[in-house]
Tab-separated table of C-alpha atoms in Angstrom:
chain	number	residue	atom	x	y	z
A	333	UNK	CA	-1.118	-8.354	19.336
A	334	UNK	CA	-4.521	-8.893	20.889
A	335	UNK	CA	-6.195	-11.881	19.317
A	336	UNK	CA	-9.586	-10.207	19.404
A	337	UNK	CA	-8.313	-7.569	17.024
A	338	UNK	CA	-6.169	-9.834	14.925
A	339	UNK	CA	-8.235	-12.977	14.431
A	340	UNK	CA	-6.009	-14.118	11.584
A	341	UNK	CA	-2.743	-13.685	13.481
A	342	UNK	CA	-0.731	-16.880	13.574
A	343	UNK	CA	2.773	-18.152	14.056
A	344	UNK	CA	5.719	-16.350	12.428
A	345	UNK	CA	7.853	-19.411	11.818
A	346	UNK	CA	10.171	-19.797	8.760
A	347	UNK	CA	13.884	-18.869	8.360
A	348	UNK	CA	15.767	-15.681	6.839
A	349	UNK	CA	17.896	-13.758	4.024
A	350	UNK	CA	20.653	-11.282	3.626
A	351	UNK	CA	20.695	-9.003	0.679
A	352	UNK	CA	23.388	-8.979	-1.939
A	353	UNK	CA	22.878	-6.052	-4.242
A	354	UNK	CA	24.499	-5.798	-7.637
A	355	UNK	CA	23.592	-3.439	-10.394
A	356	UNK	CA	23.871	-2.407	-14.003
A	357	UNK	CA	23.757	0.564	-16.289
A	358	UNK	CA	20.631	2.008	-17.828
A	359	UNK	CA	21.589	1.053	-21.342
A	360	UNK	CA	21.548	-2.636	-20.507
A	361	UNK	CA	18.548	-4.224	-22.239
A	362	UNK	CA	17.266	-7.757	-21.787
A	363	UNK	CA	16.950	-9.456	-25.129
A	364	UNK	CA	15.451	-12.745	-26.224
A	365	UNK	CA	18.731	-13.725	-27.830
A	366	UNK	CA	20.838	-13.752	-24.714
A	367	UNK	CA	19.634	-11.266	-22.102
A	368	UNK	CA	23.202	-10.049	-22.002
A	369	UNK	CA	24.526	-6.916	-20.373
A	370	UNK	CA	27.183	-5.802	-17.974
A	371	UNK	CA	27.835	-3.086	-15.452
A	372	UNK	CA	29.738	-2.548	-12.220
A	373	UNK	CA	27.940	-3.177	-8.926
A	374	UNK	CA	26.419	-0.416	-6.823
A	375	UNK	CA	24.984	-0.282	-3.321
A	376	UNK	CA	21.462	0.953	-3.887
A	377	UNK	CA	18.652	-0.004	-6.212
A	378	UNK	CA	16.549	2.978	-5.180
A	379	UNK	CA	15.300	5.296	-7.875
A	380	UNK	CA	15.204	8.065	-5.267
A	381	UNK	CA	18.909	8.741	-5.752
A	382	UNK	CA	19.103	8.846	-9.522
A	383	UNK	CA	22.082	10.715	-10.865
A	384	UNK	CA	22.221	13.632	-13.225
A	385	UNK	CA	22.827	11.524	-16.289
A	386	UNK	CA	22.117	8.055	-17.503
A	387	UNK	CA	25.710	7.038	-17.204
A	388	UNK	CA	25.825	8.078	-13.542
A	389	UNK	CA	22.959	5.818	-12.611
A	390	UNK	CA	23.820	2.086	-12.559
A	391	UNK	CA	20.850	0.662	-10.666
A	392	UNK	CA	19.767	-2.649	-12.158
A	393	UNK	CA	21.287	-5.941	-11.091
A	394	UNK	CA	21.815	-7.167	-14.600
A	395	UNK	CA	23.917	-10.100	-13.527
A	396	UNK	CA	20.592	-11.858	-13.065
A	397	UNK	CA	20.695	-12.140	-16.849
A	398	UNK	CA	22.919	-15.152	-16.415
A	399	UNK	CA	20.216	-16.657	-14.238
A	400	UNK	CA	17.696	-15.992	-16.992
A	401	UNK	CA	19.930	-17.685	-19.548
A	402	UNK	CA	20.313	-20.700	-17.305
A	403	UNK	CA	16.587	-20.828	-16.729
A	404	UNK	CA	15.796	-20.454	-20.402
A	405	UNK	CA	18.085	-23.330	-21.321
A	406	UNK	CA	16.400	-25.390	-18.633
A	407	UNK	CA	12.987	-24.655	-20.094
A	408	UNK	CA	11.779	-22.129	-17.519
A	409	UNK	CA	10.992	-18.454	-17.882
A	410	UNK	CA	10.606	-18.238	-21.683
A	411	UNK	CA	7.523	-16.071	-21.315
A	412	UNK	CA	9.348	-13.991	-18.739
A	413	UNK	CA	12.282	-13.342	-21.067
A	414	UNK	CA	10.011	-12.333	-23.928
A	415	UNK	CA	7.903	-10.013	-21.786
A	416	UNK	CA	10.740	-7.622	-21.015
A	417	UNK	CA	12.486	-7.841	-24.393
A	418	UNK	CA	11.658	-4.195	-25.057
A	419	UNK	CA	13.786	-1.608	-26.796
A	420	UNK	CA	15.322	1.019	-24.544
A	421	UNK	CA	16.221	4.651	-25.126
A	422	UNK	CA	19.800	3.485	-24.567
A	423	UNK	CA	19.528	1.578	-27.859
A	424	UNK	CA	19.153	4.912	-29.678
A	425	UNK	CA	22.437	6.530	-30.636
A	426	UNK	CA	23.214	10.172	-31.418
A	427	UNK	CA	22.600	9.477	-35.080
A	428	UNK	CA	19.079	8.343	-34.207
A	429	UNK	CA	18.356	11.323	-31.983
A	430	UNK	CA	20.099	14.400	-33.390
A	431	UNK	CA	17.428	16.942	-34.318
A	432	UNK	CA	14.579	14.502	-33.703
A	433	UNK	CA	11.469	15.472	-31.780
A	434	UNK	CA	11.137	13.012	-28.915
A	435	UNK	CA	7.935	12.743	-26.920
A	436	UNK	CA	8.804	11.633	-23.386
A	437	UNK	CA	5.965	10.510	-21.144
A	438	UNK	CA	7.269	11.014	-17.621
A	439	UNK	CA	5.537	10.674	-14.271
A	440	UNK	CA	5.855	14.140	-12.748
A	441	UNK	CA	2.828	13.709	-10.500
A	442	UNK	CA	4.501	15.329	-7.506
A	443	UNK	CA	2.912	16.612	-4.294
A	444	UNK	CA	2.484	20.393	-4.026
A	445	UNK	CA	1.738	22.516	-0.977
A	446	UNK	CA	-0.881	25.271	-0.812
A	447	UNK	CA	1.623	27.694	-2.348
A	448	UNK	CA	2.244	25.371	-5.313
A	449	UNK	CA	5.720	24.441	-4.115
A	450	UNK	CA	6.979	20.901	-4.713
A	451	UNK	CA	7.202	19.080	-1.374
A	452	UNK	CA	8.819	15.897	-2.728
A	453	UNK	CA	10.745	15.988	-6.014
A	454	UNK	CA	11.528	12.250	-6.151
A	455	UNK	CA	9.661	11.714	-9.402
A	456	UNK	CA	11.208	14.771	-11.030
A	457	UNK	CA	14.711	13.572	-10.192
A	458	UNK	CA	13.840	10.085	-11.401
A	459	UNK	CA	13.004	11.453	-14.871
A	460	UNK	CA	16.275	13.350	-15.310
A	461	UNK	CA	18.603	10.573	-16.623
A	462	UNK	CA	16.399	9.839	-19.640
A	463	UNK	CA	15.868	13.519	-20.486
A	464	UNK	CA	19.578	14.295	-20.114
A	465	UNK	CA	20.522	11.378	-22.350
A	466	UNK	CA	18.223	12.700	-25.047
A	467	UNK	CA	19.292	16.343	-24.907
A	468	UNK	CA	22.969	15.354	-24.718
A	469	UNK	CA	22.420	13.519	-27.997
A	470	UNK	CA	20.834	16.515	-29.689
A	471	UNK	CA	17.176	15.547	-29.401
A	472	UNK	CA	14.373	18.056	-29.011
A	473	UNK	CA	12.438	16.802	-26.015
A	474	UNK	CA	8.666	17.217	-25.654
A	475	UNK	CA	7.894	16.327	-22.061
A	476	UNK	CA	4.396	15.114	-21.152
A	477	UNK	CA	2.925	14.244	-17.773
A	478	UNK	CA	-0.196	14.405	-15.650
A	479	UNK	CA	-0.628	15.941	-12.214
A	480	UNK	CA	-3.416	14.965	-9.855
A	481	UNK	CA	-6.936	14.117	-10.968
A	482	UNK	CA	-8.253	17.275	-12.627
A	483	UNK	CA	-11.748	17.536	-14.046
A	484	UNK	CA	-10.979	19.593	-17.101
A	485	UNK	CA	-8.612	22.567	-17.045
A	486	UNK	CA	-7.826	23.299	-13.386
A	487	UNK	CA	-5.259	25.940	-12.426
A	488	UNK	CA	-4.026	24.144	-9.310
A	489	UNK	CA	-3.108	21.117	-11.422
A	490	UNK	CA	-1.020	23.048	-13.951
A	491	UNK	CA	2.497	21.728	-14.514
A	492	UNK	CA	3.928	25.255	-14.365
A	493	UNK	CA	5.356	24.779	-10.814
A	494	UNK	CA	7.601	21.993	-12.153
A	495	UNK	CA	9.486	24.219	-14.598
A	496	UNK	CA	11.962	25.780	-12.127
A	497	UNK	CA	13.016	22.429	-10.640
A	498	UNK	CA	13.291	20.740	-14.030
A	499	UNK	CA	15.380	23.626	-15.328
A	500	UNK	CA	17.655	23.469	-12.297
A	501	UNK	CA	18.213	19.718	-12.548
A	502	UNK	CA	18.741	19.755	-16.324
A	503	UNK	CA	20.944	22.843	-16.389
A	504	UNK	CA	18.875	24.453	-19.163
A	505	UNK	CA	15.790	26.634	-19.251
A	506	UNK	CA	12.790	24.384	-19.804
A	507	UNK	CA	10.054	26.023	-21.847
A	508	UNK	CA	6.401	25.608	-20.889
A	509	UNK	CA	3.515	25.121	-23.301
A	510	UNK	CA	0.079	26.359	-22.271
A	511	UNK	CA	-1.660	23.384	-23.834
A	512	UNK	CA	-1.062	19.778	-24.886
A	513	UNK	CA	-2.048	20.008	-28.554
A	514	UNK	CA	-2.973	22.739	-31.030
A	515	UNK	CA	-1.314	25.337	-33.287
A	516	UNK	CA	0.487	27.208	-30.485
A	517	UNK	CA	2.029	23.993	-29.164
A	518	UNK	CA	3.038	22.948	-32.674
A	519	UNK	CA	4.684	26.351	-33.227
A	520	UNK	CA	6.595	26.093	-29.931
A	521	UNK	CA	7.816	22.574	-30.703
A	522	UNK	CA	8.816	23.536	-34.237
A	523	UNK	CA	11.006	26.389	-32.939
A	524	UNK	CA	12.608	24.271	-30.197
A	525	UNK	CA	16.400	24.107	-30.661
A	526	UNK	CA	18.268	20.806	-30.518
A	527	UNK	CA	19.131	19.776	-26.973
A	528	UNK	CA	16.236	21.703	-25.435
A	529	UNK	CA	13.026	20.761	-23.614
A	530	UNK	CA	9.425	21.933	-23.729
A	531	UNK	CA	6.985	20.810	-21.054
A	532	UNK	CA	3.415	20.299	-22.226
A	533	UNK	CA	0.491	21.190	-19.988
A	534	UNK	CA	-1.240	18.501	-17.896
A	535	UNK	CA	-2.398	15.780	-20.310
A	536	UNK	CA	-5.330	14.986	-18.037
A	537	UNK	CA	-6.834	18.384	-18.736
A	538	UNK	CA	-8.245	16.469	-21.704
A	539	UNK	CA	-10.822	13.787	-20.903
A	540	UNK	CA	-9.637	12.047	-24.073
A	541	UNK	CA	-6.365	11.183	-22.296
A	542	UNK	CA	-7.833	8.691	-19.844
A	543	UNK	CA	-10.275	7.409	-22.465
A	544	UNK	CA	-7.298	6.633	-24.720
A	545	UNK	CA	-9.082	8.405	-27.550
A	546	UNK	CA	-7.332	7.522	-30.855
A	547	UNK	CA	-7.779	10.975	-32.387
A	548	UNK	CA	-6.343	12.703	-29.332
A	549	UNK	CA	-3.452	10.212	-29.214
A	550	UNK	CA	-2.783	10.922	-32.904
A	551	UNK	CA	-2.679	14.685	-32.265
A	552	UNK	CA	-0.224	14.275	-29.398
A	553	UNK	CA	1.909	11.859	-31.433
A	554	UNK	CA	2.009	14.302	-34.383
A	555	UNK	CA	4.241	16.571	-32.303
A	556	UNK	CA	7.081	14.036	-32.349
A	557	UNK	CA	9.172	11.583	-34.335
A	558	UNK	CA	10.048	9.189	-31.495
A	559	UNK	CA	8.256	8.106	-28.317
A	560	UNK	CA	9.845	7.284	-24.959
A	561	UNK	CA	7.773	6.018	-22.050
A	562	UNK	CA	9.556	6.662	-18.766
A	563	UNK	CA	6.444	6.836	-16.593
A	564	UNK	CA	6.450	3.654	-14.544
A	565	UNK	CA	3.812	5.137	-12.251
A	566	UNK	CA	1.278	5.245	-15.116
A	567	UNK	CA	2.448	2.249	-17.129
A	568	UNK	CA	-0.500	0.268	-15.775
A	569	UNK	CA	-2.893	2.654	-17.523
A	570	UNK	CA	-3.830	2.327	-21.208
A	571	UNK	CA	-4.111	6.078	-21.718
A	572	UNK	CA	-3.522	8.146	-24.847
A	573	UNK	CA	-0.060	9.317	-23.730
A	574	UNK	CA	1.058	5.903	-22.440
A	575	UNK	CA	-0.403	3.440	-24.942
A	576	UNK	CA	-2.341	5.271	-27.656
A	577	UNK	CA	0.590	7.265	-29.061
A	578	UNK	CA	2.614	4.088	-29.701
A	579	UNK	CA	0.300	3.304	-32.607
A	580	UNK	CA	1.497	6.441	-34.402
A	581	UNK	CA	5.165	6.734	-33.365
A	582	UNK	CA	8.030	4.414	-34.210
A	583	UNK	CA	10.275	3.744	-32.518
A	584	UNK	CA	8.453	3.630	-29.185
A	585	UNK	CA	10.889	2.676	-26.464
A	586	UNK	CA	11.314	2.480	-22.696
A	587	UNK	CA	13.109	5.200	-20.771
A	588	UNK	CA	15.838	4.305	-18.303
A	589	UNK	CA	13.589	4.540	-15.254
A	590	UNK	CA	10.802	2.429	-16.749
A	591	UNK	CA	13.338	-0.107	-17.950
A	592	UNK	CA	15.025	-0.446	-14.568
A	593	UNK	CA	12.002	-0.343	-12.321
A	594	UNK	CA	9.839	-2.573	-14.485
A	595	UNK	CA	12.597	-5.107	-14.895
A	596	UNK	CA	13.273	-5.038	-11.161
A	597	UNK	CA	9.626	-5.701	-10.363
A	598	UNK	CA	9.290	-8.126	-13.261
A	599	UNK	CA	12.156	-10.205	-11.931
A	600	UNK	CA	10.753	-10.106	-8.431
A	601	UNK	CA	7.341	-11.396	-9.376
A	602	UNK	CA	8.004	-13.646	-12.337
A	603	UNK	CA	11.446	-15.140	-11.913
A	604	UNK	CA	10.106	-17.643	-9.388
A	605	UNK	CA	9.748	-19.833	-12.486
A	606	UNK	CA	13.521	-19.779	-12.879
A	607	UNK	CA	15.190	-22.520	-10.847
A	608	UNK	CA	18.722	-21.300	-10.219
A	609	UNK	CA	20.878	-22.508	-7.334
A	610	UNK	CA	22.343	-19.104	-6.422
A	611	UNK	CA	19.437	-16.685	-6.429
A	612	UNK	CA	20.721	-13.195	-5.739
A	613	UNK	CA	18.939	-10.319	-4.085
A	614	UNK	CA	16.668	-9.288	-6.929
A	615	UNK	CA	15.477	-12.792	-7.658
A	616	UNK	CA	15.294	-13.946	-4.073
A	617	UNK	CA	13.959	-10.811	-2.414
A	618	UNK	CA	10.326	-11.474	-3.197
A	619	UNK	CA	9.768	-14.133	-5.812
A	620	UNK	CA	11.567	-16.714	-3.702
A	621	UNK	CA	12.260	-14.799	-0.502
A	622	UNK	CA	14.288	-15.877	2.462
A	623	UNK	CA	11.763	-15.913	5.197
A	624	UNK	CA	9.933	-14.663	7.149
A	625	UNK	CA	8.651	-12.437	4.364
A	626	UNK	CA	6.396	-9.556	5.451
A	627	UNK	CA	4.210	-7.151	3.535
A	628	UNK	CA	2.945	-3.868	4.980
A	629	UNK	CA	-0.116	-2.530	3.188
A	630	UNK	CA	-1.667	0.807	4.084
A	631	UNK	CA	-3.676	3.483	2.383
A	632	UNK	CA	-7.245	4.626	2.595
A	633	UNK	CA	-9.310	1.961	0.866
A	634	UNK	CA	-9.513	-1.820	0.779
A	635	UNK	CA	-10.977	-1.612	-2.730
A	636	UNK	CA	-7.749	-0.226	-4.192
A	637	UNK	CA	-5.657	-2.975	-2.611
A	638	UNK	CA	-7.877	-6.073	-3.012
A	639	UNK	CA	-5.798	-7.696	-5.724
A	640	UNK	CA	-2.457	-7.087	-4.048
A	641	UNK	CA	-3.672	-8.323	-0.658
A	642	UNK	CA	-5.024	-11.513	-2.217
A	643	UNK	CA	-1.786	-11.990	-4.132
A	644	UNK	CA	0.366	-11.408	-1.061
A	645	UNK	CA	-1.647	-13.908	0.963
A	646	UNK	CA	-0.238	-16.506	-1.446
A	647	UNK	CA	3.348	-15.347	-0.869
A	648	UNK	CA	4.000	-13.779	2.504
A	649	UNK	CA	4.251	-15.015	6.076
A	650	UNK	CA	3.204	-11.783	7.768
A	651	UNK	CA	0.748	-9.182	6.482
A	652	UNK	CA	0.485	-5.909	8.407
A	653	UNK	CA	-2.436	-3.630	7.587
A	654	UNK	CA	-2.681	0.069	8.377
A	655	UNK	CA	-4.194	3.281	7.049
A	656	UNK	CA	-7.854	4.004	6.492
A	657	UNK	CA	-8.588	0.517	5.172
A	658	UNK	CA	-8.358	-0.996	8.672
A	659	UNK	CA	-11.718	0.446	9.720
A	660	UNK	CA	-13.511	-1.657	7.133
A	661	UNK	CA	-11.905	-4.711	8.736
A	662	UNK	CA	-12.900	-3.500	12.198
A	663	UNK	CA	-16.514	-2.903	11.223
A	664	UNK	CA	-16.626	-6.334	9.594
A	665	UNK	CA	-15.766	-7.727	13.037
A	666	UNK	CA	-18.505	-5.749	14.721
A	667	UNK	CA	-16.417	-2.974	16.293
A	668	UNK	CA	-17.515	0.626	16.637
A	669	UNK	CA	-15.515	2.828	14.258
A	670	UNK	CA	-17.090	6.205	14.967
A	671	UNK	CA	-16.859	8.460	11.896
A	672	UNK	CA	-13.763	6.715	10.529
A	673	UNK	CA	-13.446	5.973	6.832
A	674	UNK	CA	-15.246	2.758	5.881
A	675	UNK	CA	-16.315	0.946	2.726
A	676	UNK	CA	-19.607	-0.662	3.677
A	677	UNK	CA	-19.762	-2.571	0.406
A	678	UNK	CA	-16.442	-4.263	1.229
A	679	UNK	CA	-17.328	-5.675	4.661
A	680	UNK	CA	-17.920	-9.168	3.304
A	681	UNK	CA	-14.650	-8.963	1.402
A	682	UNK	CA	-12.768	-7.966	4.556
A	683	UNK	CA	-14.232	-10.970	6.365
A	684	UNK	CA	-13.224	-13.285	3.531
A	685	UNK	CA	-9.652	-11.921	3.509
A	686	UNK	CA	-9.328	-12.570	7.248
A	687	UNK	CA	-10.604	-16.094	6.700
A	688	UNK	CA	-8.240	-16.663	3.774
A	689	UNK	CA	-5.267	-15.511	5.847
A	690	UNK	CA	-6.166	-18.038	8.514
A	691	UNK	CA	-6.490	-20.812	5.929
A	692	UNK	CA	-3.122	-19.906	4.398
A	693	UNK	CA	-1.368	-19.698	7.772
A	694	UNK	CA	-0.502	-16.047	7.227
A	695	UNK	CA	-0.163	-13.813	10.273
A	696	UNK	CA	-2.494	-10.967	9.311
A	697	UNK	CA	-2.060	-8.205	11.887
A	698	UNK	CA	-4.361	-5.251	12.408
A	699	UNK	CA	-3.490	-2.334	14.712
A	700	UNK	CA	-4.566	-2.896	18.310
A	701	UNK	CA	-4.880	0.806	19.105
A	702	UNK	CA	-5.457	3.919	17.030
A	703	UNK	CA	-4.980	7.666	17.268
A	704	UNK	CA	-8.378	9.280	16.856
A	705	UNK	CA	-9.344	12.881	16.081
A	706	UNK	CA	-12.472	14.978	16.440
A	707	UNK	CA	-12.055	16.307	12.891
A	708	UNK	CA	-9.967	15.771	9.776
A	709	UNK	CA	-7.472	18.589	10.270
A	710	UNK	CA	-3.836	19.040	11.319
A	711	UNK	CA	-4.899	20.859	14.488
A	712	UNK	CA	-7.589	18.370	15.536
A	713	UNK	CA	-7.883	17.242	19.143
A	714	UNK	CA	-6.620	13.684	19.466
A	715	UNK	CA	-6.349	10.743	21.805
A	716	UNK	CA	-5.274	7.103	21.735
A	717	UNK	CA	-7.930	4.411	22.173
A	718	UNK	CA	-8.186	0.641	21.684
A	719	UNK	CA	-9.121	-0.167	18.111
A	720	UNK	CA	-12.345	-1.751	19.332
A	721	UNK	CA	-13.484	1.358	21.218
A	722	UNK	CA	-13.616	4.351	18.884
A	723	UNK	CA	-16.251	6.798	20.194
A	724	UNK	CA	-19.030	8.153	18.022
A	725	UNK	CA	-18.118	11.266	15.997
A	726	UNK	CA	-14.377	10.513	16.301
A	727	UNK	CA	-12.266	9.195	13.447
A	728	UNK	CA	-9.088	7.133	13.344
A	729	UNK	CA	-6.181	8.910	11.625
A	730	UNK	CA	-3.114	6.901	12.684
A	731	UNK	CA	-2.027	3.686	14.354
A	732	UNK	CA	-1.312	3.910	18.073
A	733	UNK	CA	1.858	3.284	20.139
A	734	UNK	CA	0.951	-0.303	21.074
A	735	UNK	CA	0.380	-1.085	17.388
A	736	UNK	CA	3.743	0.439	16.490
A	737	UNK	CA	5.365	-1.784	19.120
A	738	UNK	CA	3.532	-4.910	17.928
A	739	UNK	CA	4.296	-4.225	14.253
A	740	UNK	CA	7.958	-3.508	15.053
A	741	UNK	CA	8.262	-6.770	17.001
A	742	UNK	CA	6.792	-8.724	14.090
A	743	UNK	CA	9.131	-7.002	11.628
A	744	UNK	CA	12.117	-7.914	13.808
A	745	UNK	CA	11.539	-11.544	12.804
A	746	UNK	CA	11.686	-10.819	9.066
A	747	UNK	CA	14.347	-10.798	6.391
A	748	UNK	CA	12.292	-9.459	3.464
A	749	UNK	CA	9.729	-6.630	3.665
A	750	UNK	CA	7.554	-4.889	1.073
A	751	UNK	CA	5.764	-1.680	2.084
A	752	UNK	CA	3.018	0.045	0.121
A	753	UNK	CA	0.757	2.624	1.740
A	754	UNK	CA	1.111	4.856	4.824
A	755	UNK	CA	-0.140	3.904	8.284
A	756	UNK	CA	-2.130	7.097	8.761
A	757	UNK	CA	-2.655	10.633	7.520
A	758	UNK	CA	1.083	11.277	7.383
A	759	UNK	CA	0.574	14.627	5.652
A	760	UNK	CA	-0.471	15.964	9.083
A	761	UNK	CA	2.526	15.826	11.445
A	762	UNK	CA	0.276	15.005	14.374
A	763	UNK	CA	-0.887	11.822	12.614
A	764	UNK	CA	2.382	10.847	10.945
A	765	UNK	CA	3.890	9.131	13.996
A	766	UNK	CA	2.934	5.598	12.963
A	767	UNK	CA	4.146	5.978	9.383
A	768	UNK	CA	7.411	7.583	10.528
A	769	UNK	CA	7.994	4.839	13.097
A	770	UNK	CA	7.540	2.094	10.511
A	771	UNK	CA	9.859	3.931	8.103
A	772	UNK	CA	12.567	4.201	10.743
A	773	UNK	CA	12.100	0.550	11.718
A	774	UNK	CA	12.596	-0.584	8.132
A	775	UNK	CA	15.680	1.619	7.831
A	776	UNK	CA	17.061	-0.018	10.963
A	777	UNK	CA	16.308	-3.510	9.630
A	778	UNK	CA	17.806	-2.651	6.257
A	779	UNK	CA	21.045	-1.832	8.054
A	780	UNK	CA	20.970	-5.325	9.540
A	781	UNK	CA	20.716	-6.966	6.117
A	782	UNK	CA	16.944	-7.207	5.723
A	783	UNK	CA	15.701	-6.518	2.175
A	784	UNK	CA	13.337	-3.553	2.298
A	785	UNK	CA	11.295	-2.628	-0.773
A	786	UNK	CA	9.247	0.572	-0.838
A	787	UNK	CA	6.532	1.125	-3.451
A	788	UNK	CA	3.933	3.806	-4.094
A	789	UNK	CA	4.074	7.584	-4.275
A	790	UNK	CA	2.730	8.216	-0.773
A	791	UNK	CA	5.050	5.661	0.779
A	792	UNK	CA	8.043	7.077	-1.053
A	793	UNK	CA	7.095	10.552	0.151
A	794	UNK	CA	6.760	9.189	3.686
A	795	UNK	CA	10.241	7.638	3.800
A	796	UNK	CA	11.684	10.782	2.242
A	797	UNK	CA	9.924	12.874	4.872
A	798	UNK	CA	11.274	10.581	7.592
A	799	UNK	CA	14.789	11.080	6.183
A	800	UNK	CA	15.470	7.365	5.717
A	801	UNK	CA	14.964	6.857	1.961
A	802	UNK	CA	18.680	6.257	1.379
A	803	UNK	CA	18.623	3.371	3.843
A	804	UNK	CA	16.080	1.279	1.928
A	805	UNK	CA	17.106	-1.524	-0.420
A	806	UNK	CA	14.846	-0.390	-3.234
A	807	UNK	CA	12.410	2.446	-3.817
A	808	UNK	CA	9.903	2.374	-6.660
A	809	UNK	CA	8.267	5.547	-7.961
A	810	UNK	CA	5.310	3.532	-9.283
A	811	UNK	CA	2.180	3.420	-7.127
A	812	UNK	CA	-0.606	1.653	-8.995
A	813	UNK	CA	1.927	0.102	-11.346
A	814	UNK	CA	3.781	-1.452	-8.435
A	815	UNK	CA	0.518	-2.842	-7.108
A	816	UNK	CA	-0.454	-4.360	-10.436
A	817	UNK	CA	2.934	-6.001	-10.739
A	818	UNK	CA	2.408	-7.383	-7.239
A	819	UNK	CA	-0.786	-8.886	-8.607
A	820	UNK	CA	1.092	-10.328	-11.594
A	821	UNK	CA	-0.615	-8.176	-14.219
A	822	UNK	CA	0.873	-7.017	-17.513
A	823	UNK	CA	1.375	-3.261	-17.842
A	824	UNK	CA	-0.197	-1.811	-21.008
A	825	UNK	CA	2.355	1.008	-21.172
A	826	UNK	CA	5.146	-1.556	-21.362
A	827	UNK	CA	3.384	-4.063	-23.624
A	828	UNK	CA	2.874	-1.336	-26.252
A	829	UNK	CA	6.586	-0.579	-26.644
A	830	UNK	CA	8.781	-1.896	-29.457
A	831	UNK	CA	10.397	-5.280	-29.138
A	832	UNK	CA	14.163	-5.296	-28.834
C-alpha cells in the first residue's frame, strides 16, 4: 500500500477469532422476562438460504439469551433487552390467524434486467418463511413492498414481475392488485380465500408513502386486521407502510426475517455492554471482536456512508474503502480524478476522516490503482492506472490489480470482517473484477474460520453473482438498515411494533 495514497494506513497489530455458530428457530422471541428460547444449532446465519417454511429455517443463535440473562442480572444490557422485546409472527397461533387479513410489509426491492427479469431473488426467498407460516395457518395475506425509487406511477417499477417467482416459491398462484388502495383493491382483498396471497402494487407509487401520511397509512391499514413487518431493508424508514400503519392495526408484529436479522445486528452492536466470559460468535463477531477486525466499505457516495465510517473508526483496526466514494478522498488529497464521481461538498469531510483514522490508529486503506474507462458503459475502453494519475475525461469504475493484492494481504491478517458496498460498477462484468476478487477472498477466509458478515443489497447481489454467498458467515438483506444499525441507531419500523 503506497503511503502517498493511504496517508492514514498504520500498523495492523492485534490478535484473532474463530467463529462458533449456533442458531435458533424463527419462533424464538426475546422477552423482558427471561429472553428464553431454544433451537438446534445450524451452520449458517445467512438469510440468503432461507427455507421454504418457518420451521425449516433455524438461523438465530438464541443461546446468546443465556448471556443476556447473565448480563441483565449483573446490571448490564437492560436497555438492550427491552429494545428487542417485540412480538413476533411466531407468537400468533392458527386461532389468531385463521381467516384474518394480514398485511405483510416485505422488502421485495429486487434487481431487474432490461427485460424485467429478476436477476437476484435473495429478498424474495427471504420473505417466504413468514408468508408460508401465515398461509399455512389460514391467513389471507396482503403483501406490500416497494421497488426502486419511482416518481409516481412508473411501469418499469411495477411489482408484476415478482408474481411468477413468488407463486413458484409459495406453491400457490399469487394474485396481483393494480393499485395499493381503493375500491378495486378492497374488492380483491375481500374475495381472497383463506391461505392465499395478493400482492399490492408498488407502495412508492404514492408520494404519501415516504411522507408517512396518516390518511394514506389509514387507508392501507383498513385492508387488514393484523400487521407484520418483515422488511428489514426498510425498517430504518418511518414510512406509511413500515411505521404509519402500526397506529391503526393491532397486533403489529415482526416477521421471522426482521426478527432474526434485527436481533442478529442488535446483538452485534449493543451486546458489548454485556460482560460475559464466553462470548460466542454473534456477540463476539463485531461488538467485541477477536482482532484484527476489518471493515470494507464501498458504494458510490461518501455522504451515504458518513455515519457508518465514523462509527467503524471507533471499532475496527482496518478500514478498506472502495467504490465511487474513493474519488472524493483522492481529490481531497489533491489528485487528479478525471471525470470520476466526486462529492465536492464532502472534500473537507474526507480529509477529516483520514485525520481521524490516523488519530485512532486505524489502518485506513484506499486503492493504489484503479481501472478507468472512457465512458460509463459495459463496453467502454479501459486501462489500469495509478490512483493518483487518472487522465482527464476518464473515470474510475473499479479497483485495480495492485489494490486487490494489497486489500487481500490486509484481510489475511484479520479474523472478523464486515463488508458493505461493492468495489466498483460490478453490474458491468468488465468492472466487476475487484468486487468479485474481494468476495472470493472473504469466502476463502471464511473457510479458515474468519467471521465474514455481508450487508447491503448490492453487496449481497455481488456475492451471489460471484457464487460464494453460501460460504459467508452471515448475509443481511438490509442495506440502509444495516448501516444505521452499524451507527447504533434505532429503527423506526421495529420501534413501532408491539411489545412482547
